[in-house]
PDB file of C-alpha atoms and ligand atoms in Angstrom:
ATOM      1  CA  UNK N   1     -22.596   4.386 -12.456  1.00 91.00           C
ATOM      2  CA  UNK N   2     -19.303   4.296 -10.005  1.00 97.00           C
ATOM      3  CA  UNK N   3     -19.661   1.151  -8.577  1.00 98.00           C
ATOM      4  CA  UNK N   4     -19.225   1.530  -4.508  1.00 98.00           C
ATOM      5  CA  UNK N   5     -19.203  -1.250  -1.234  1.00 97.00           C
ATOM      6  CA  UNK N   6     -22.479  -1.220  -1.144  1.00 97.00           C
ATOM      7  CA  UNK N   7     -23.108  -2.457  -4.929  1.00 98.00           C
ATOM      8  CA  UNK N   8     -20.437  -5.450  -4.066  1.00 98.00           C
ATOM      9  CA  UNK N   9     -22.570  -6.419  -0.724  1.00 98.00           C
ATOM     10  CA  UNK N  10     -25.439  -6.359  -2.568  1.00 98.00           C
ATOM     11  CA  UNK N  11     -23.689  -8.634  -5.180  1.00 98.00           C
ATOM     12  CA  UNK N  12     -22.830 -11.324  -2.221  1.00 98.00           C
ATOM     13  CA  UNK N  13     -26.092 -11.343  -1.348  1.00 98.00           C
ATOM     14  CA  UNK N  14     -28.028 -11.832  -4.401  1.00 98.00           C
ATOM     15  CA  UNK N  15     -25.654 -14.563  -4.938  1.00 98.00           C
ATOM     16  CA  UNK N  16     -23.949 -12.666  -7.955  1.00 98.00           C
ATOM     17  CA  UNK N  17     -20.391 -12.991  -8.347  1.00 98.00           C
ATOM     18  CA  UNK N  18     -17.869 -10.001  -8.399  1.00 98.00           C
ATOM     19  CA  UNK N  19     -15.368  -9.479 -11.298  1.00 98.00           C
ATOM     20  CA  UNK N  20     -12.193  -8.683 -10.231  1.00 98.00           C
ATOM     21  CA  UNK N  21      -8.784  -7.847 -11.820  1.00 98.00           C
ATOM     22  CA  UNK N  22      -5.719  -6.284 -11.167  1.00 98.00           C
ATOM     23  CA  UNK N  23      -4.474  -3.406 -13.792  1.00 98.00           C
ATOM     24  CA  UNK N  24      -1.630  -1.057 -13.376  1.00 98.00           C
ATOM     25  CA  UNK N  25      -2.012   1.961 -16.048  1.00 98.00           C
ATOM     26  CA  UNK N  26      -4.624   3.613 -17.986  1.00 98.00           C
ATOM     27  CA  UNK N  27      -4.686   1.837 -21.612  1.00 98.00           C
ATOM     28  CA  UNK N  28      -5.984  -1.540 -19.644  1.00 98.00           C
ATOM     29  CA  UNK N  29      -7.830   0.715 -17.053  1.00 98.00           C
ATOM     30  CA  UNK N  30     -10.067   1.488 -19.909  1.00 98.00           C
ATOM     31  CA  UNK N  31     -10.172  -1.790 -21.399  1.00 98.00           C
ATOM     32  CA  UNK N  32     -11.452  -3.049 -17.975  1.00 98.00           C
ATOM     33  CA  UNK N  33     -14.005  -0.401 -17.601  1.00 98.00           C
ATOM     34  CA  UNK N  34     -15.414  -0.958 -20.918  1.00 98.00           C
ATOM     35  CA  UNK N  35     -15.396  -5.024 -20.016  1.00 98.00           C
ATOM     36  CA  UNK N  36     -17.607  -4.344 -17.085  1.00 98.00           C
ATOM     37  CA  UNK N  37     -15.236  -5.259 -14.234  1.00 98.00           C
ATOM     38  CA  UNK N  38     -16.452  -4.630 -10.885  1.00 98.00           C
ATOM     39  CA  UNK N  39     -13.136  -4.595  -9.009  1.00 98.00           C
ATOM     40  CA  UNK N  40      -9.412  -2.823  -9.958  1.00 98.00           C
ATOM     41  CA  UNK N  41      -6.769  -4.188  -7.688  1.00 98.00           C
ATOM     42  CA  UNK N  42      -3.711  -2.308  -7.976  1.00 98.00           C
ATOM     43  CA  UNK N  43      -1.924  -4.276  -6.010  1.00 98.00           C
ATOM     44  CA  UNK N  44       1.940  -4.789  -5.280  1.00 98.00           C
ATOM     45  CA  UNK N  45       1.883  -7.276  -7.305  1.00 97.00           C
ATOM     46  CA  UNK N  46       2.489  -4.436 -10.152  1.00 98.00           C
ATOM     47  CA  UNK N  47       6.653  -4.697  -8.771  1.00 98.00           C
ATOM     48  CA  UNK N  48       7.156  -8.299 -10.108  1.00 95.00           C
ATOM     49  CA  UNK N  49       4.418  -8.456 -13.182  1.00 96.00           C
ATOM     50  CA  UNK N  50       5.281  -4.474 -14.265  1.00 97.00           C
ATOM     51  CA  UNK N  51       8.379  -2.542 -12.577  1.00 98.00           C
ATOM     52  CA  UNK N  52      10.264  -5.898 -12.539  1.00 96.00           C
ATOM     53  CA  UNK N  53      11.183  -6.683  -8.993  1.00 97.00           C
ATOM     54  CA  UNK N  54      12.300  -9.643  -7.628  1.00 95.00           C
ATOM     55  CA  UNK N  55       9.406  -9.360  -4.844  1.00 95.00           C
ATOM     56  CA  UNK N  56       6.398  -7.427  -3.295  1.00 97.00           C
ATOM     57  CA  UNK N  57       9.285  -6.121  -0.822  1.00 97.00           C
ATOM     58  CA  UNK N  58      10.506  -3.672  -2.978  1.00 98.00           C
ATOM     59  CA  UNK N  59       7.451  -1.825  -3.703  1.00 98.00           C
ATOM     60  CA  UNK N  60       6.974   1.349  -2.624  1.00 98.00           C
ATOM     61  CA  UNK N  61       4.223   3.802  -1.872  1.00 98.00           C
ATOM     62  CA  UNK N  62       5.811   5.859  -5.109  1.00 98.00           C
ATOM     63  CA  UNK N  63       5.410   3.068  -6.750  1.00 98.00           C
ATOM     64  CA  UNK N  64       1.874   2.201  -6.155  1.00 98.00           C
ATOM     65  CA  UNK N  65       0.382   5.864  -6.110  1.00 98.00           C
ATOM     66  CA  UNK N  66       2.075   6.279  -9.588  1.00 98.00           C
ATOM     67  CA  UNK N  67       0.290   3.503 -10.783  1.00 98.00           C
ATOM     68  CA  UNK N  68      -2.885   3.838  -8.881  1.00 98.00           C
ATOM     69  CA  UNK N  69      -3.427   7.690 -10.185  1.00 98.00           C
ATOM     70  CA  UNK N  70      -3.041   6.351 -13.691  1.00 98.00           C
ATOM     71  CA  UNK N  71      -5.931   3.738 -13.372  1.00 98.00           C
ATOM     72  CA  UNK N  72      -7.798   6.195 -11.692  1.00 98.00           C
ATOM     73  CA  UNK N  73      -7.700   8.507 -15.242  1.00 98.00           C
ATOM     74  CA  UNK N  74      -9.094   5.238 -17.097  1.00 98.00           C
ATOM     75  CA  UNK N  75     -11.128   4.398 -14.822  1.00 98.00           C
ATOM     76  CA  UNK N  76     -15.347   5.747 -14.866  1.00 98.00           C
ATOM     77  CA  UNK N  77     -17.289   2.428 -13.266  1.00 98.00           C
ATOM     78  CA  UNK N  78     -14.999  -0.055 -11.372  1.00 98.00           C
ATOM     79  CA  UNK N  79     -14.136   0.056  -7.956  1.00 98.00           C
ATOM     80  CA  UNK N  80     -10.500   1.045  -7.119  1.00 98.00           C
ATOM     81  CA  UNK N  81      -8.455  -0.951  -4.661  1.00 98.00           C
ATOM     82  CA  UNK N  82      -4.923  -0.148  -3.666  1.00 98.00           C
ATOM     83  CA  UNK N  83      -2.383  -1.907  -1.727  1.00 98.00           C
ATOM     84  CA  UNK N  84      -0.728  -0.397   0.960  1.00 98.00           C
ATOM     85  CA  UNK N  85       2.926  -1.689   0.403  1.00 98.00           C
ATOM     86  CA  UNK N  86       5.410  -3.685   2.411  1.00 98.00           C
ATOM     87  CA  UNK N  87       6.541  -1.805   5.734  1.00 98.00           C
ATOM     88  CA  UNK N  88       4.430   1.022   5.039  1.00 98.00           C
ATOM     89  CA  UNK N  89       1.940  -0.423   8.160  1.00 98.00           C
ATOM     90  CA  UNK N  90       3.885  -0.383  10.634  1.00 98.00           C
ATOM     91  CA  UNK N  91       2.476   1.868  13.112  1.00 98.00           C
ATOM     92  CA  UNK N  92      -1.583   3.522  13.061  1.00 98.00           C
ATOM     93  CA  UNK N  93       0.131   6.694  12.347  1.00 98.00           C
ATOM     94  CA  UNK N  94       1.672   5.320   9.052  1.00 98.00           C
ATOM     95  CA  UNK N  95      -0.746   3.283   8.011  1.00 98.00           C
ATOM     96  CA  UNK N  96      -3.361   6.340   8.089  1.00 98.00           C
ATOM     97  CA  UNK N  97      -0.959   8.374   6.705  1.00 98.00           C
ATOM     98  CA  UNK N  98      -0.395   6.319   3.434  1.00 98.00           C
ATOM     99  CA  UNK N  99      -3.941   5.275   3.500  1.00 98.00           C
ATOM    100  CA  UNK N 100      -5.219   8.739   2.714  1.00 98.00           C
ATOM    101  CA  UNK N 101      -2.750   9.207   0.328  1.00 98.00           C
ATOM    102  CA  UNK N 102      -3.808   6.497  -1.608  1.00 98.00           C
ATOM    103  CA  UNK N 103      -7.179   7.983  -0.996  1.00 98.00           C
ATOM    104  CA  UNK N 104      -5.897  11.186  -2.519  1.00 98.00           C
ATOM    105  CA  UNK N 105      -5.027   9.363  -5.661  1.00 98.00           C
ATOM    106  CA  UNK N 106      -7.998   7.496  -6.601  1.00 98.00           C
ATOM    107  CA  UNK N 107      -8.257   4.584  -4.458  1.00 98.00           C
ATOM    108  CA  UNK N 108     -11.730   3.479  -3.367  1.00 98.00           C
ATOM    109  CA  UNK N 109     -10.699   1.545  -0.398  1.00 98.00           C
ATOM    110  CA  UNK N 110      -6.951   0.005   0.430  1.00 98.00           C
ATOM    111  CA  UNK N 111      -6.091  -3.601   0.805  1.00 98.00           C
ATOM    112  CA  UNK N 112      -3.457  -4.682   3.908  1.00 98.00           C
ATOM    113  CA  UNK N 113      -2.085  -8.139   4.694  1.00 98.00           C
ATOM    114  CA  UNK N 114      -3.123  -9.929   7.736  1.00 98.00           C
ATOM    115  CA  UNK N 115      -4.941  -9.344  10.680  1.00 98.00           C
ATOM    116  CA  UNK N 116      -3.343  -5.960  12.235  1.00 98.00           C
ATOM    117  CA  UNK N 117      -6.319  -5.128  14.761  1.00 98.00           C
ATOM    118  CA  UNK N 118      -4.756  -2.406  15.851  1.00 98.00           C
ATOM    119  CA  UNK N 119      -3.976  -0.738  12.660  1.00 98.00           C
ATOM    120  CA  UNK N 120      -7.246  -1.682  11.012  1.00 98.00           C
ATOM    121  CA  UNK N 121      -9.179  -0.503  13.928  1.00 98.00           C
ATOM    122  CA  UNK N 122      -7.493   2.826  13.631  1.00 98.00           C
ATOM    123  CA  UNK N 123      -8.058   3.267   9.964  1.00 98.00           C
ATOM    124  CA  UNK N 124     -11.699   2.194  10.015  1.00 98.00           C
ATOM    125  CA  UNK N 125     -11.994   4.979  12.838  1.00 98.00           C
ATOM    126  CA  UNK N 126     -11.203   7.046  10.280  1.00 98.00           C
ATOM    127  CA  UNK N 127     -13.726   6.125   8.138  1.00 98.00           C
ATOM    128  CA  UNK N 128     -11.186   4.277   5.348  1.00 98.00           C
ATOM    129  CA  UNK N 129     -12.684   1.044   3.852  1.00 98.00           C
ATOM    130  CA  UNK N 130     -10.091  -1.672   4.384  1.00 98.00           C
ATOM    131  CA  UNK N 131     -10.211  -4.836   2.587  1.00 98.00           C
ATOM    132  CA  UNK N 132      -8.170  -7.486   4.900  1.00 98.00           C
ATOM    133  CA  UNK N 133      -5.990 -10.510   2.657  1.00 98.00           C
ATOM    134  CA  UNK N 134      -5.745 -13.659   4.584  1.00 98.00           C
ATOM    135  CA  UNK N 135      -4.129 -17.253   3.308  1.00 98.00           C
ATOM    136  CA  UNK N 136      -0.435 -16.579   1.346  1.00 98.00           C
ATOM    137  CA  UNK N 137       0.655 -12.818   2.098  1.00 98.00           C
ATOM    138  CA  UNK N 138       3.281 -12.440  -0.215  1.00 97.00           C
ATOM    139  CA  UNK N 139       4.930  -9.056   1.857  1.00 97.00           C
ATOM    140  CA  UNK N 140       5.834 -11.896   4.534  1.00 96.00           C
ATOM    141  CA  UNK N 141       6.101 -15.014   2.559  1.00 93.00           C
ATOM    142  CA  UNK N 142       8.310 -15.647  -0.675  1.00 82.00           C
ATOM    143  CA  UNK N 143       7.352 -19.040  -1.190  1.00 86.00           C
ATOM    144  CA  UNK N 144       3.818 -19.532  -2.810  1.00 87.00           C
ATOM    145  CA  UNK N 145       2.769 -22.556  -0.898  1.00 95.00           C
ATOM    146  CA  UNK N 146      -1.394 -23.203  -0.341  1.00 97.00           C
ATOM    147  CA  UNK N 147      -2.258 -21.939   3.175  1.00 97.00           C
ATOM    148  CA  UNK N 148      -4.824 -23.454   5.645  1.00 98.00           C
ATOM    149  CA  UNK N 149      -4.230 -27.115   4.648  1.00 97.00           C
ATOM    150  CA  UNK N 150      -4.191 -28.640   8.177  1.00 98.00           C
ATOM    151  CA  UNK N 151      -7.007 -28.225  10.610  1.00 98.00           C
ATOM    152  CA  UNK N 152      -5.299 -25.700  13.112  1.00 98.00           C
ATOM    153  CA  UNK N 153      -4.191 -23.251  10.087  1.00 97.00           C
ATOM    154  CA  UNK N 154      -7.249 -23.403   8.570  1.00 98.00           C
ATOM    155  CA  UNK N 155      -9.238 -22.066  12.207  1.00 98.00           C
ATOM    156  CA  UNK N 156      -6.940 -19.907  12.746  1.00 98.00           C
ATOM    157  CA  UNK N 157      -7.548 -18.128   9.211  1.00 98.00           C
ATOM    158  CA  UNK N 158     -11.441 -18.822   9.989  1.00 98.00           C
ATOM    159  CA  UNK N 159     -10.869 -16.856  13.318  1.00 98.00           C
ATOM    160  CA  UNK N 160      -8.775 -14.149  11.417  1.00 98.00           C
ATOM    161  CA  UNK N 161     -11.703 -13.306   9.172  1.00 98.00           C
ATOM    162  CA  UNK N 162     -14.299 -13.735  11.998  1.00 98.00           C
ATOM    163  CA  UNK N 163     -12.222 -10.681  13.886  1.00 98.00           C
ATOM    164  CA  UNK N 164     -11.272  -8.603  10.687  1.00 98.00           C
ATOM    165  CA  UNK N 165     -14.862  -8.683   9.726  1.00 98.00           C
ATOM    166  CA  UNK N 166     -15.937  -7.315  13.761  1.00 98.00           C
ATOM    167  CA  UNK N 167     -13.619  -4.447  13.615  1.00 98.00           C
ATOM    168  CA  UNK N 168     -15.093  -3.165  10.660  1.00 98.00           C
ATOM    169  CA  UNK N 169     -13.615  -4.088   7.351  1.00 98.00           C
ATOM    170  CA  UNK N 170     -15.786  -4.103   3.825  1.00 98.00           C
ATOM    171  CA  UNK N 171     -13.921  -7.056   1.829  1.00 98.00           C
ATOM    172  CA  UNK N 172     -11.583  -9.641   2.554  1.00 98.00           C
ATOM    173  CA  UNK N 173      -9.180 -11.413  -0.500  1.00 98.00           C
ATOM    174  CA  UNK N 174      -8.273 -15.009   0.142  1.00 98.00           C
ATOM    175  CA  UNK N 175      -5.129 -15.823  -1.315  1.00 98.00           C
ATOM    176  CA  UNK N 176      -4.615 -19.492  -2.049  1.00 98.00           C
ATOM    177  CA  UNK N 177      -6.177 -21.391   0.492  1.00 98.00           C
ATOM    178  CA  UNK N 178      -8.313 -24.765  -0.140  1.00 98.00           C
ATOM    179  CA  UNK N 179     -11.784 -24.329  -1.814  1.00 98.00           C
ATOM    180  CA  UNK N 180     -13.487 -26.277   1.196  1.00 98.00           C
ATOM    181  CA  UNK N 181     -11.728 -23.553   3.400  1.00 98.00           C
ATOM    182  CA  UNK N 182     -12.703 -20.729   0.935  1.00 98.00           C
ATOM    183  CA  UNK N 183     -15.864 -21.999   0.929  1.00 98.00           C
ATOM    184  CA  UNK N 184     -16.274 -22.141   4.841  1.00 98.00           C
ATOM    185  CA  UNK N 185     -14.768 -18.154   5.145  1.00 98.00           C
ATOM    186  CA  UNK N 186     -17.399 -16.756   2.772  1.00 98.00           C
ATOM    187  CA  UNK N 187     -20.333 -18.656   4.091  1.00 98.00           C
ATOM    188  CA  UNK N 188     -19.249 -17.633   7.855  1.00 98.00           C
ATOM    189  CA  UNK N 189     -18.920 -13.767   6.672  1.00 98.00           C
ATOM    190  CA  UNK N 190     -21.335 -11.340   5.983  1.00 98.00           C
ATOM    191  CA  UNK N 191     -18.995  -9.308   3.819  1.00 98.00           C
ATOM    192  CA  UNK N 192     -17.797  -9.877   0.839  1.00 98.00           C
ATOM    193  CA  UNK N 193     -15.131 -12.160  -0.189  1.00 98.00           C
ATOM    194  CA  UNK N 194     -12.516 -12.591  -3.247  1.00 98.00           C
ATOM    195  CA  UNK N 195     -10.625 -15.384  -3.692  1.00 98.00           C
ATOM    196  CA  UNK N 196      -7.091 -15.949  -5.685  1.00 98.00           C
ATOM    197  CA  UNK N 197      -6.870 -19.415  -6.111  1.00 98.00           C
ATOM    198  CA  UNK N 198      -9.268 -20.502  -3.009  1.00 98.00           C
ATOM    199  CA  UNK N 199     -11.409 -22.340  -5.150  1.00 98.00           C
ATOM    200  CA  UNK N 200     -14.713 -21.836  -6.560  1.00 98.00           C
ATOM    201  CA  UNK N 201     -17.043 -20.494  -3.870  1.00 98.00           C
ATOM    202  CA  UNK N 202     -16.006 -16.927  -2.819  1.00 98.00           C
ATOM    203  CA  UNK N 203     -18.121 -14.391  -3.979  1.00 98.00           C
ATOM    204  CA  UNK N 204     -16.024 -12.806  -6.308  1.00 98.00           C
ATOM    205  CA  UNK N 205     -12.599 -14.254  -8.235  1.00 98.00           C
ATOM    206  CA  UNK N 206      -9.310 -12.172  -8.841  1.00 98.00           C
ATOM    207  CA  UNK N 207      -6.893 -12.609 -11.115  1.00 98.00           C
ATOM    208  CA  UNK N 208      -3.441 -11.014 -12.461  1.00 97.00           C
ATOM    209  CA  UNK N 209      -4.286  -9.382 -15.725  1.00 98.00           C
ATOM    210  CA  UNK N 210      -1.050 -10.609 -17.060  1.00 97.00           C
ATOM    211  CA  UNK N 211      -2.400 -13.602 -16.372  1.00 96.00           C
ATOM    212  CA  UNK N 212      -4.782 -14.168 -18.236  1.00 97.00           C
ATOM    213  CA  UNK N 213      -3.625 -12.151 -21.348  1.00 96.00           C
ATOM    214  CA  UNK N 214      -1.170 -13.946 -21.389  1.00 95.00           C
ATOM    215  CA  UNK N 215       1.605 -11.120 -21.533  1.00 93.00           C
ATOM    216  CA  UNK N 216       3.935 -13.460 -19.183  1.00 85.00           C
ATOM    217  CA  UNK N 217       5.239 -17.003 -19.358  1.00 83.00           C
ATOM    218  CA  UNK N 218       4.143 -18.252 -16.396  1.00 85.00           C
ATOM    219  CA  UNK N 219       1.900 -20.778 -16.571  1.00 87.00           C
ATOM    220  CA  UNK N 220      -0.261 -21.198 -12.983  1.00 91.00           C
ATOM    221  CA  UNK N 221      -2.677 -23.819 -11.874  1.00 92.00           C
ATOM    222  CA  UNK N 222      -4.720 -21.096 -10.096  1.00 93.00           C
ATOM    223  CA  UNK N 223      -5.185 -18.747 -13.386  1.00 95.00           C
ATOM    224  CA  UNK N 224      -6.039 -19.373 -16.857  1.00 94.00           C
ATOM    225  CA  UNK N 225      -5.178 -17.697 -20.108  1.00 94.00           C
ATOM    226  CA  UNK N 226      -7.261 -16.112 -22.013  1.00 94.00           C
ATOM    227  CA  UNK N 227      -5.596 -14.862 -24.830  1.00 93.00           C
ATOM    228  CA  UNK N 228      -1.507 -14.854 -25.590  1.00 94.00           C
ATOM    229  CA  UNK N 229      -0.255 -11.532 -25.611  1.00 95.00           C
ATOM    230  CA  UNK N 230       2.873 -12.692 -25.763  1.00 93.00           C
ATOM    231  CA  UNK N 231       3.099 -14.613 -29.159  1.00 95.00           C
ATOM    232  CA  UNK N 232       0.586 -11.858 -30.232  1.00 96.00           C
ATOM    233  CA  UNK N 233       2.709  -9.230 -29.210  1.00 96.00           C
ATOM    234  CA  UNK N 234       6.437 -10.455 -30.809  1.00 96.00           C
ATOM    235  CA  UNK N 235       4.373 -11.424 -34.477  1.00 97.00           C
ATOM    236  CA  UNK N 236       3.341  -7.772 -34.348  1.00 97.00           C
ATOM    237  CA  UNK N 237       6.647  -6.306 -33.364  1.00 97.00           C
ATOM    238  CA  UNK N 238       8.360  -9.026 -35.815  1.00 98.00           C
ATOM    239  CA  UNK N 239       6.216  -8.024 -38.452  1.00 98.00           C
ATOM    240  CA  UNK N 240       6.892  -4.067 -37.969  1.00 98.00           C
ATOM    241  CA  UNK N 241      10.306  -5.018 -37.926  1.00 98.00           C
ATOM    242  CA  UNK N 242      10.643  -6.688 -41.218  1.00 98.00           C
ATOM    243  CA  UNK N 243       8.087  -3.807 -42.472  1.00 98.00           C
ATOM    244  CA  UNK N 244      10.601  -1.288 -41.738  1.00 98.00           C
ATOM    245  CA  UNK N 245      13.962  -3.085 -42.590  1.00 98.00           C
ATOM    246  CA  UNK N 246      11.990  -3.740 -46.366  1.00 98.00           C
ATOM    247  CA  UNK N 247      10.845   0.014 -46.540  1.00 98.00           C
ATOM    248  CA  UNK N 248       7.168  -1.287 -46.055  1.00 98.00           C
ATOM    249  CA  UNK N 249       6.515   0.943 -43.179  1.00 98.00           C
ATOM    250  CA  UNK N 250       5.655   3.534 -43.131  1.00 97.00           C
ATOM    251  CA  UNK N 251       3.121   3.668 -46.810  1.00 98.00           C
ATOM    252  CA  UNK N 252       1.770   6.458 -48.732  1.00 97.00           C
ATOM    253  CA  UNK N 253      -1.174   5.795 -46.074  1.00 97.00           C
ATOM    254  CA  UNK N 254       1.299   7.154 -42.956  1.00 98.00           C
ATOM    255  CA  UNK N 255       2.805  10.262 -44.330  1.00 97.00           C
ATOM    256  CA  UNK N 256       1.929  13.837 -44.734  1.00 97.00           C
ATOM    257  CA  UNK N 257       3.005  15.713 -47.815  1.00 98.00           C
ATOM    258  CA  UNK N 258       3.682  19.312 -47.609  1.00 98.00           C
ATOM    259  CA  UNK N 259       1.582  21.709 -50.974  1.00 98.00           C
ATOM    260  CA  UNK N 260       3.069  21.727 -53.956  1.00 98.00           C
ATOM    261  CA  UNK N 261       3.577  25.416 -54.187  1.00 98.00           C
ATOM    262  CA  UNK N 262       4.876  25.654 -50.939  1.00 98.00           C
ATOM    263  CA  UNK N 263       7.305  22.214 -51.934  1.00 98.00           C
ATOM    264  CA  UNK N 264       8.711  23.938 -55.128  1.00 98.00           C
ATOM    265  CA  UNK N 265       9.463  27.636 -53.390  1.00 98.00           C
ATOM    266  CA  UNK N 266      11.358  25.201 -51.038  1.00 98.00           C
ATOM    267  CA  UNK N 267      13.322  23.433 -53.074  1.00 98.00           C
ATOM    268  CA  UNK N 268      14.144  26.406 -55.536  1.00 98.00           C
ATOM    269  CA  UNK N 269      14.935  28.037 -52.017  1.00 98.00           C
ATOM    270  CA  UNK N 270      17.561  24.852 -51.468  1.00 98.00           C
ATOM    271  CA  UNK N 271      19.273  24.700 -54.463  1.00 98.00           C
ATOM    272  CA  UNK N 272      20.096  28.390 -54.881  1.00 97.00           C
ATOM    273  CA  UNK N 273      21.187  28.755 -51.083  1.00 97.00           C
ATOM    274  CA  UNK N 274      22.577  25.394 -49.751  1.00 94.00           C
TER     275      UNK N 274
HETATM  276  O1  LIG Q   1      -1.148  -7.539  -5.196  1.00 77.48           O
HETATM  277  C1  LIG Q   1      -2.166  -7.910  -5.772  1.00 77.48           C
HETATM  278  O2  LIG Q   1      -2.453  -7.518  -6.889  1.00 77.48           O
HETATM  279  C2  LIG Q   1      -3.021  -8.837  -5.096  1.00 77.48           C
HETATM  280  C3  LIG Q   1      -3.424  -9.999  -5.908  1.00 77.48           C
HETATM  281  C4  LIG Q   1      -3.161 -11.245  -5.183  1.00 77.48           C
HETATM  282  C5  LIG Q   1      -4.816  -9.891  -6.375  1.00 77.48           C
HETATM  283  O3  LIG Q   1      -3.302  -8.704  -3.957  1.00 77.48           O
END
C-alpha cells in the first residue's frame, strides 16, 4: 500500500511514530522500501552528502528532480518528499511552477523553508501538500547552531507553526530546536511533525541516510550510526584490489568460456590468417 497524508495523520494520532529518511537514488530507494520507511526526504541536503557542494545554495531544481525521479523508480510504499531548492521560491508563480514539476517527477508533497504565507497559501490553493521546516533553515543559514533557545525565538517559531498549520500545510520538519520546544510545537499542532535533532517528542524522527550508514565521517550529536559504510566499503574495495593485482579476480566462477568446437575453428582460423 502507497502510504499517503492521511496514513501519517493517522500515525500522530494513534501516537505511532513516523520513520523518516532521506535517500537520493534508487539502490537505497529500494532498500528503504523494503525496511518499511514511512517517509523519503529528498532533500537538498543531497548537494553536500551526494553531488559534493559546499552548501544547500548550490542546489538546483536539476539537481533535485534528477534525484527525486530516481527514488521515485525504487520507490512502491513510502511517501515521497522533495525540496524545493534555494531561490527557486521566490515569487507564487515560481514556487508553483517548480512545485508541479517536482510533482511531475514523483514527489508526494514538497518541503519549503520558513514561513512564506504568501507562497504557501498560493500553492495549497492549488491543491499541493506543503510540508513547512522551521528551527535551522540551512538555504539561509550556514552555521548549524540550535534554534529557539531563548524565550522570544522559541514563540516566535511556536507562532510560525501555529500560522503554517492555518493556511493549510500537511507536515512540518523541525530542524534542531530544543526537545522542550519540539515537544511544545507537536503537542500545539494537529498535523504532523518530524523532528531533526529537536529531541525526542515529535511524531516522527528524520535522519541523513549517510548518517547513519555511516558512509561519511562526520560524527553528529543529533544522529547515530548504525552501521560503517565507510570502513565496510574501503575493506571491500581493498580487498578487490589486492584480488585483482594477485590475479584472484576474476575465478573460473566469473568467466564465460566460448564451445570447444567453435574455440578450435577459431584458433585454427588465427593461426593460418593472422
Ligand atoms: O534537506 C534535507 O534532506 C532535509 C533534512 C534536514 C531532513 O530537510
Amino acid at each position: 500500500m502507497k502510504k499517503n497524508s492521511a496514513y501519517l495523520l493517522a500515525k500522530k494520532q494513534n501516537r505511532q511514530k513516523i520513520v523518516a529518511l532521506t535517500a537520493y537514488d534508487y539502490p537505497t530507494a529500494l532498500l528503504e522500501d523494503k525496511a518499511g520507511v514511512d517517509v523519503m526526504f529528498v532533500g537538498d541536503s543531497v548537494g553536500t552528502n551526494i553531488l559534493g557542494y559546499d552548501s544547500e545554495q548550490e542546489v538546483t531544481m536539476d539537481d533535485i528532480v534528477h534525484h527525486l525521479k530516481a527514488v521515485r523508480r525504487g520507490t512502491s510504499q513510502a511517501y515521497i518528499l522533495a525540496d524545493l531548492p534555494y531561490a527557486s521560491y521566490e515569487t507564487p508563480q515560481q514556487a508553483l511552477g517548480n512545485a508541479k514539476k517536482l510533482l511531475a517527477n514523483g514527489a508526494d508533497i514538497i518541503k519549503l523553508e520558513g514561513v512564506r504565507e504568501e507562497i504557501v497559501k498560493h500553492l495549497i490553493s492549488h491543491d499541493i501538500k506543503v510540508c513547512g521546516h522551521l528551527g535551522l533553515l540551512p538555504q539561509t543559514q550556514q552555521e548549524k547552531r540550535v534554534q529557539g533557545k531563548s524565550f522570544e525565538q522559541a514563540k516566535e517559531l511556536i507562532e510560525g507553526a501555529l500560522t503554517l498549520q492555518r493556511i493549510g500545510i500537511s507536515m512540518l520538519l523541525l530542524e534542531l530546536i530544543p526537545e522542550e520546544l519540539g515537544q511544545i510545537i507537536t503537542e500545539k499542532l494537529s498535523i504532523p511533525t518530524i523532528g531533526i535533532g529537536s529531541g525526542r517528542f515529535t511524531d516522527g524522527q528524520v535522519l541523513i541516510v549517510n548518517d547513519i550508514l555511516g558512509i561519511t565521517p562526520r560524527k553528529l550529536k543529533l544522529a547515530k550510526t548504525y552501521q560503517n559504510y565507510q570502513n565496510l566499503t574501503v575493506q571491500a574495495i581493498g580487498q578487490y584490489k589486492e584480488e585483482v593485482e594477485q590475479n584472484v579476480f576474476p575465478s573460473e566462477e566469473n568467466v564465460r568460456h566460448m564451445a570447444q568446437e567453435e574455440l578450435q575453428q577459431l584458433i585454427e582460423w588465427v593461426n593460418r590468417s593472422l
